[in-house]
C-alpha cells in the first residue's frame, strides 16, 4: 500500500526528507540563517525563529542558551560557507596570481546567487555594534581574508606584499558593498580587472633610474 503521506507521482525513495528528520539544532540554524539574512537580525524576534523552526522555546535555550549565541552560530555557518567557496575556487588554479583573482571569481558567484542582499558580516556588524559574539565572528572572518591575501601576495612575489594585500582587500570589500547597494553583480568584473592591474604592477621589475 502506498504511503498516504507521499505525494502522488513521487516515490518514497525520491520524496524530500521531512523537516522533522533534522535535529533541533539544524532546524534552528536553518531558520535563523534564512530569517536573519533575509530580514535582519534585529527585525527577527526569537519567537519568529522558533515558529519557523517548529521547536519549543526550551529547545532553543538548551541548545544555544540565548539569541546572541544563535546569532554567533548563524554567522559561523556563513563564515564557513564563504571560506569553502573561496578555497574551492582557489584550488582550481596553480599560480598565486590566478589564485588571488579566483577570490574575486568566488565573490562574483556570491553576488549572483538568488536572494543575495549583501554581505552577512557587514550587515551584522552594522546591526550589532556591541554584540560580542557577532563581532568576534566578524573579526575572525576579516582576519582570515587579510591573512589569505597577504600570503598569496607574498607567494606572487609582490615587492610590497602588505600594501598590495591592503589594496586588494579594499577592492574586495568595495565590490561586496557596491554589489549590495547597486544590485549589479557585474561590479566584481571591474574589481577583478583592477586587481589584475595592481598585481601585475606589484610584481613587475622595478625600473632603474637612468
Tab-separated table of N, CA and C in Angstrom, residues 3-109:
chain	number	residue	atom	x	y	z
A	3	UNK	N	2.273	4.866	0.759
A	3	UNK	CA	2.265	5.731	1.934
A	3	UNK	C	1.376	6.929	1.660
A	4	UNK	N	0.356	7.145	2.497
A	4	UNK	CA	-0.587	8.240	2.265
A	4	UNK	C	0.075	9.602	2.400
A	5	UNK	N	1.268	9.658	2.997
A	5	UNK	CA	1.940	10.932	3.182
A	5	UNK	C	2.831	11.288	1.996
A	6	UNK	N	3.022	10.345	1.079
A	6	UNK	CA	3.860	10.600	-0.084
A	6	UNK	C	3.014	11.181	-1.198
A	7	UNK	N	3.374	12.366	-1.748
A	7	UNK	CA	2.571	12.984	-2.811
A	7	UNK	C	2.435	12.058	-4.004
A	8	UNK	N	1.297	12.171	-4.694
A	8	UNK	CA	1.066	11.337	-5.868
A	8	UNK	C	2.143	11.569	-6.899
A	9	UNK	N	2.611	10.491	-7.516
A	9	UNK	CA	3.625	10.604	-8.555
A	9	UNK	C	5.026	10.698	-8.011
A	10	UNK	N	5.194	10.633	-6.678
A	10	UNK	CA	6.514	10.718	-6.066
A	10	UNK	C	6.736	9.474	-5.235
A	11	UNK	N	7.813	8.763	-5.503
A	11	UNK	CA	8.101	7.556	-4.746
A	11	UNK	C	8.657	7.921	-3.389
A	12	UNK	N	8.553	6.987	-2.449
A	12	UNK	CA	9.081	7.217	-1.116
A	12	UNK	C	10.573	7.459	-1.163
A	13	UNK	N	11.265	6.846	-2.150
A	13	UNK	CA	12.718	6.964	-2.237
A	13	UNK	C	13.143	8.343	-2.693
A	14	UNK	N	12.257	9.024	-3.475
A	14	UNK	CA	12.646	10.323	-4.014
A	14	UNK	C	11.967	11.489	-3.307
A	15	UNK	N	11.064	11.191	-2.388
A	15	UNK	CA	10.381	12.275	-1.680
A	15	UNK	C	11.371	13.071	-0.863
A	16	UNK	N	11.139	14.389	-0.738
A	16	UNK	CA	12.031	15.239	0.041
A	16	UNK	C	11.990	14.820	1.496
A	17	UNK	N	13.138	14.860	2.187
A	17	UNK	CA	13.163	14.458	3.592
A	17	UNK	C	12.296	15.388	4.431
A	18	UNK	N	11.591	14.833	5.374
A	18	UNK	CA	10.727	15.638	6.239
A	18	UNK	C	11.575	16.498	7.153
A	19	UNK	N	11.132	17.741	7.429
A	19	UNK	CA	11.891	18.611	8.310
A	19	UNK	C	12.134	18.000	9.681
A	20	UNK	N	11.206	17.154	10.141
A	20	UNK	CA	11.344	16.560	11.464
A	20	UNK	C	12.576	15.675	11.566
A	21	UNK	N	13.132	15.238	10.442
A	21	UNK	CA	14.308	14.390	10.479
A	21	UNK	C	15.561	15.171	10.849
A	22	UNK	N	15.516	16.494	10.711
A	22	UNK	CA	16.640	17.315	11.110
A	22	UNK	C	16.660	17.429	12.629
A	23	UNK	N	17.850	17.594	13.184
A	23	UNK	CA	17.947	17.790	14.625
A	23	UNK	C	17.410	19.171	14.990
A	24	UNK	N	17.144	19.369	16.256
A	24	UNK	CA	16.673	20.669	16.728
A	24	UNK	C	17.680	21.752	16.380
A	25	UNK	N	18.949	21.466	16.581
A	25	UNK	CA	19.996	22.444	16.265
A	25	UNK	C	19.977	22.809	14.784
A	26	UNK	N	19.864	21.803	13.928
A	26	UNK	CA	19.850	22.046	12.488
A	26	UNK	C	18.633	22.862	12.075
A	27	UNK	N	17.492	22.573	12.666
A	27	UNK	CA	16.283	23.310	12.329
A	27	UNK	C	16.364	24.763	12.788
A	28	UNK	N	16.891	24.984	13.969
A	28	UNK	CA	17.049	26.349	14.460
A	28	UNK	C	18.032	27.136	13.604
A	29	UNK	N	19.133	26.498	13.246
A	29	UNK	CA	20.137	27.189	12.431
A	29	UNK	C	19.610	27.483	11.032
A	30	UNK	N	18.879	26.546	10.451
A	30	UNK	CA	18.325	26.767	9.111
A	30	UNK	C	17.341	27.926	9.127
A	31	UNK	N	16.515	27.992	10.162
A	31	UNK	CA	15.549	29.083	10.262
A	31	UNK	C	16.250	30.409	10.525
A	32	UNK	N	17.238	30.398	11.413
A	32	UNK	CA	17.981	31.623	11.708
A	32	UNK	C	18.709	32.120	10.472
A	33	UNK	N	19.312	31.209	9.737
A	33	UNK	CA	20.054	31.596	8.535
A	33	UNK	C	19.132	32.266	7.526
A	34	UNK	N	17.969	31.690	7.319
A	34	UNK	CA	17.024	32.257	6.346
A	34	UNK	C	16.464	33.591	6.814
A	35	UNK	N	16.001	33.637	8.062
A	35	UNK	CA	15.314	34.831	8.544
A	35	UNK	C	16.262	35.978	8.874
A	36	UNK	N	17.364	35.684	9.541
A	36	UNK	CA	18.313	36.744	9.898
A	36	UNK	C	18.895	37.398	8.650
A	37	UNK	N	19.226	36.572	7.670
A	37	UNK	CA	19.840	37.134	6.465
A	37	UNK	C	18.821	37.907	5.632
A	38	UNK	N	17.622	37.363	5.503
A	38	UNK	CA	16.622	37.973	4.630
A	38	UNK	C	16.001	39.228	5.242
A	39	UNK	N	15.782	39.212	6.566
A	39	UNK	CA	15.015	40.290	7.184
A	39	UNK	C	15.811	41.126	8.180
A	40	UNK	N	16.983	40.651	8.578
A	40	UNK	CA	17.778	41.389	9.550
A	40	UNK	C	17.710	40.762	10.926
A	41	UNK	N	18.830	40.750	11.617
A	41	UNK	CA	18.894	40.110	12.935
A	41	UNK	C	17.992	40.809	13.937
A	42	UNK	N	18.036	42.128	13.962
A	42	UNK	CA	17.233	42.868	14.942
A	42	UNK	C	15.748	42.835	14.623
A	43	UNK	N	15.391	42.617	13.377
A	43	UNK	CA	13.985	42.605	12.982
A	43	UNK	C	13.292	41.278	13.265
A	44	UNK	N	14.083	40.251	13.532
A	44	UNK	CA	13.523	38.910	13.734
A	44	UNK	C	13.620	38.533	15.207
A	45	UNK	N	12.475	38.452	15.855
A	45	UNK	CA	12.463	38.043	17.251
A	45	UNK	C	12.646	36.546	17.397
A	46	UNK	N	12.992	36.144	18.605
A	46	UNK	CA	13.278	34.730	18.824
A	46	UNK	C	12.022	33.880	18.642
A	47	UNK	N	10.849	34.437	18.954
A	47	UNK	CA	9.611	33.674	18.769
A	47	UNK	C	9.373	33.365	17.300
A	48	UNK	N	9.775	34.280	16.440
A	48	UNK	CA	9.624	34.056	15.000
A	48	UNK	C	10.506	32.903	14.543
A	49	UNK	N	11.730	32.862	15.045
A	49	UNK	CA	12.641	31.765	14.692
A	49	UNK	C	12.079	30.441	15.179
A	50	UNK	N	11.567	30.439	16.400
A	50	UNK	CA	11.017	29.209	16.971
A	50	UNK	C	9.831	28.710	16.155
A	51	UNK	N	8.933	29.629	15.770
A	51	UNK	CA	7.768	29.243	14.976
A	51	UNK	C	8.190	28.684	13.621
A	52	UNK	N	9.173	29.348	12.997
A	52	UNK	CA	9.652	28.910	11.681
A	52	UNK	C	10.308	27.539	11.765
A	53	UNK	N	11.051	27.307	12.846
A	53	UNK	CA	11.762	26.034	13.015
A	53	UNK	C	10.863	24.932	13.549
A	54	UNK	N	9.739	25.327	14.165
A	54	UNK	CA	8.834	24.341	14.728
A	54	UNK	C	9.375	23.669	15.971
A	55	UNK	N	10.040	24.456	16.824
A	55	UNK	CA	10.586	23.904	18.073
A	55	UNK	C	10.136	24.763	19.245
A	56	UNK	N	10.219	24.208	20.424
A	56	UNK	CA	9.815	24.913	21.631
A	56	UNK	C	10.922	25.839	22.113
A	57	UNK	N	10.518	26.851	22.884
A	57	UNK	CA	11.496	27.822	23.383
A	57	UNK	C	12.553	27.145	24.252
A	58	UNK	N	12.136	26.160	25.015
A	58	UNK	CA	13.095	25.461	25.880
A	58	UNK	C	14.202	24.805	25.057
A	59	UNK	N	13.853	24.365	23.843
A	59	UNK	CA	14.858	23.724	22.984
A	59	UNK	C	15.922	24.713	22.553
A	60	UNK	N	15.513	25.951	22.303
A	60	UNK	CA	16.490	26.977	21.924
A	60	UNK	C	17.496	27.202	23.044
A	61	UNK	N	16.988	27.391	24.254
A	61	UNK	CA	17.878	27.712	25.365
A	61	UNK	C	18.727	26.524	25.796
A	62	UNK	N	18.206	25.317	25.609
A	62	UNK	CA	19.019	24.145	25.947
A	62	UNK	C	20.075	23.881	24.877
A	63	UNK	N	19.837	24.368	23.649
A	63	UNK	CA	20.777	24.136	22.549
A	63	UNK	C	21.791	25.255	22.421
A	64	UNK	N	21.329	26.513	22.486
A	64	UNK	CA	22.224	27.653	22.275
A	64	UNK	C	22.370	28.550	23.506
A	65	UNK	N	21.395	28.544	24.372
A	65	UNK	CA	21.499	29.350	25.574
A	65	UNK	C	20.885	30.727	25.453
A	66	UNK	N	20.956	31.339	24.264
A	66	UNK	CA	20.430	32.687	24.082
A	66	UNK	C	20.357	33.010	22.599
A	67	UNK	N	19.674	34.103	22.268
A	67	UNK	CA	19.635	34.549	20.881
A	67	UNK	C	21.028	34.962	20.413
A	68	UNK	N	21.796	35.579	21.312
A	68	UNK	CA	23.148	36.016	20.947
A	68	UNK	C	23.993	34.838	20.456
A	69	UNK	N	23.873	33.695	21.118
A	69	UNK	CA	24.651	32.529	20.710
A	69	UNK	C	24.102	31.927	19.419
A	70	UNK	N	22.808	32.057	19.203
A	70	UNK	CA	22.231	31.608	17.938
A	70	UNK	C	22.747	32.490	16.799
A	71	UNK	N	22.849	33.779	17.053
A	71	UNK	CA	23.408	34.698	16.055
A	71	UNK	C	24.854	34.339	15.762
A	72	UNK	N	25.613	34.037	16.802
A	72	UNK	CA	27.011	33.632	16.598
A	72	UNK	C	27.088	32.397	15.715
A	73	UNK	N	26.253	31.400	16.005
A	73	UNK	CA	26.267	30.163	15.226
A	73	UNK	C	25.846	30.421	13.785
A	74	UNK	N	24.876	31.290	13.591
A	74	UNK	CA	24.432	31.671	12.238
A	74	UNK	C	25.591	32.280	11.456
A	75	UNK	N	26.320	33.199	12.067
A	75	UNK	CA	27.438	33.852	11.380
A	75	UNK	C	28.604	32.886	11.167
A	76	UNK	N	28.824	31.995	12.102
A	76	UNK	CA	29.874	30.989	11.918
A	76	UNK	C	29.553	30.093	10.722
A	77	UNK	N	28.277	29.764	10.552
A	77	UNK	CA	27.888	28.982	9.390
A	77	UNK	C	28.108	29.739	8.099
A	78	UNK	N	27.779	31.035	8.097
A	78	UNK	CA	28.018	31.873	6.918
A	78	UNK	C	29.509	31.989	6.636
A	79	UNK	N	30.297	32.119	7.689
A	79	UNK	CA	31.743	32.217	7.515
A	79	UNK	C	32.305	30.947	6.885
A	80	UNK	N	31.874	29.807	7.373
A	80	UNK	CA	32.359	28.547	6.845
A	80	UNK	C	31.971	28.379	5.384
A	81	UNK	N	30.734	28.738	5.038
A	81	UNK	CA	30.296	28.618	3.647
A	81	UNK	C	31.105	29.517	2.731
A	82	UNK	N	31.371	30.759	3.185
A	82	UNK	CA	32.155	31.687	2.375
A	82	UNK	C	33.572	31.160	2.176
A	83	UNK	N	34.172	30.661	3.241
A	83	UNK	CA	35.542	30.137	3.137
A	83	UNK	C	35.612	28.952	2.183
A	84	UNK	N	34.632	28.061	2.264
A	84	UNK	CA	34.622	26.888	1.385
A	84	UNK	C	34.536	27.318	-0.075
A	85	UNK	N	33.653	28.287	-0.378
A	85	UNK	CA	33.523	28.747	-1.759
A	85	UNK	C	34.832	29.358	-2.271
A	86	UNK	N	35.469	30.161	-1.441
A	86	UNK	CA	36.725	30.794	-1.858
A	86	UNK	C	37.818	29.751	-2.027
A	87	UNK	N	37.942	28.841	-1.071
A	87	UNK	CA	39.001	27.831	-1.133
A	87	UNK	C	38.800	26.884	-2.315
A	88	UNK	N	37.551	26.571	-2.632
A	88	UNK	CA	37.289	25.719	-3.786
A	88	UNK	C	37.705	26.416	-5.080
A	89	UNK	N	37.446	27.698	-5.168
A	89	UNK	CA	37.849	28.470	-6.343
A	89	UNK	C	39.369	28.545	-6.456
A	90	UNK	N	40.027	28.802	-5.349
A	90	UNK	CA	41.486	28.903	-5.335
A	90	UNK	C	42.116	27.582	-5.766
A	91	UNK	N	41.536	26.474	-5.319
A	91	UNK	CA	42.101	25.151	-5.592
A	91	UNK	C	42.103	24.805	-7.082
A	92	UNK	N	41.335	25.525	-7.879
A	92	UNK	CA	41.298	25.253	-9.322
A	92	UNK	C	42.521	25.813	-10.060
A	93	UNK	N	43.322	26.613	-9.375
A	93	UNK	CA	44.429	27.301	-10.032
A	93	UNK	C	45.756	26.969	-9.354
A	94	UNK	N	46.833	27.105	-10.095
A	94	UNK	CA	48.156	26.747	-9.592
A	94	UNK	C	49.000	27.955	-9.211
A	95	UNK	N	48.893	29.054	-9.947
A	95	UNK	CA	49.752	30.198	-9.677
A	95	UNK	C	49.102	31.121	-8.652
A	96	UNK	N	49.903	31.764	-7.800
A	96	UNK	CA	49.347	32.699	-6.817
A	96	UNK	C	48.546	33.827	-7.468
A	97	UNK	N	48.990	34.289	-8.634
A	97	UNK	CA	48.265	35.355	-9.320
A	97	UNK	C	46.839	34.902	-9.648
A	98	UNK	N	46.711	33.720	-10.245
A	98	UNK	CA	45.393	33.213	-10.599
A	98	UNK	C	44.565	32.908	-9.351
A	99	UNK	N	45.234	32.479	-8.296
A	99	UNK	CA	44.519	32.182	-7.056
A	99	UNK	C	43.960	33.460	-6.430
A	100	UNK	N	44.723	34.542	-6.496
A	100	UNK	CA	44.225	35.823	-5.993
A	100	UNK	C	43.011	36.295	-6.791
A	101	UNK	N	43.098	36.180	-8.090
A	101	UNK	CA	41.969	36.603	-8.923
A	101	UNK	C	40.767	35.686	-8.727
A	102	UNK	N	41.026	34.436	-8.358
A	102	UNK	CA	39.924	33.494	-8.124
A	102	UNK	C	39.072	33.915	-6.933
A	103	UNK	N	39.645	34.678	-6.006
A	103	UNK	CA	38.865	35.183	-4.875
A	103	UNK	C	37.736	36.074	-5.383
A	104	UNK	N	38.037	36.857	-6.414
A	104	UNK	CA	37.007	37.725	-6.988
A	104	UNK	C	35.986	36.912	-7.796
A	105	UNK	N	36.447	35.801	-8.370
A	105	UNK	CA	35.512	34.913	-9.066
A	105	UNK	C	34.510	34.312	-8.069
A	106	UNK	N	35.019	33.940	-6.896
A	106	UNK	CA	34.131	33.401	-5.861
A	106	UNK	C	33.139	34.458	-5.404
A	107	UNK	N	33.611	35.695	-5.322
A	107	UNK	CA	32.715	36.772	-4.929
A	107	UNK	C	31.627	36.991	-5.972
A	108	UNK	N	31.990	36.898	-7.244
A	108	UNK	CA	31.005	37.056	-8.312
A	108	UNK	C	29.908	36.005	-8.176
A	109	UNK	N	30.284	34.790	-7.812
A	109	UNK	CA	29.296	33.735	-7.602
A	109	UNK	C	28.364	34.098	-6.449
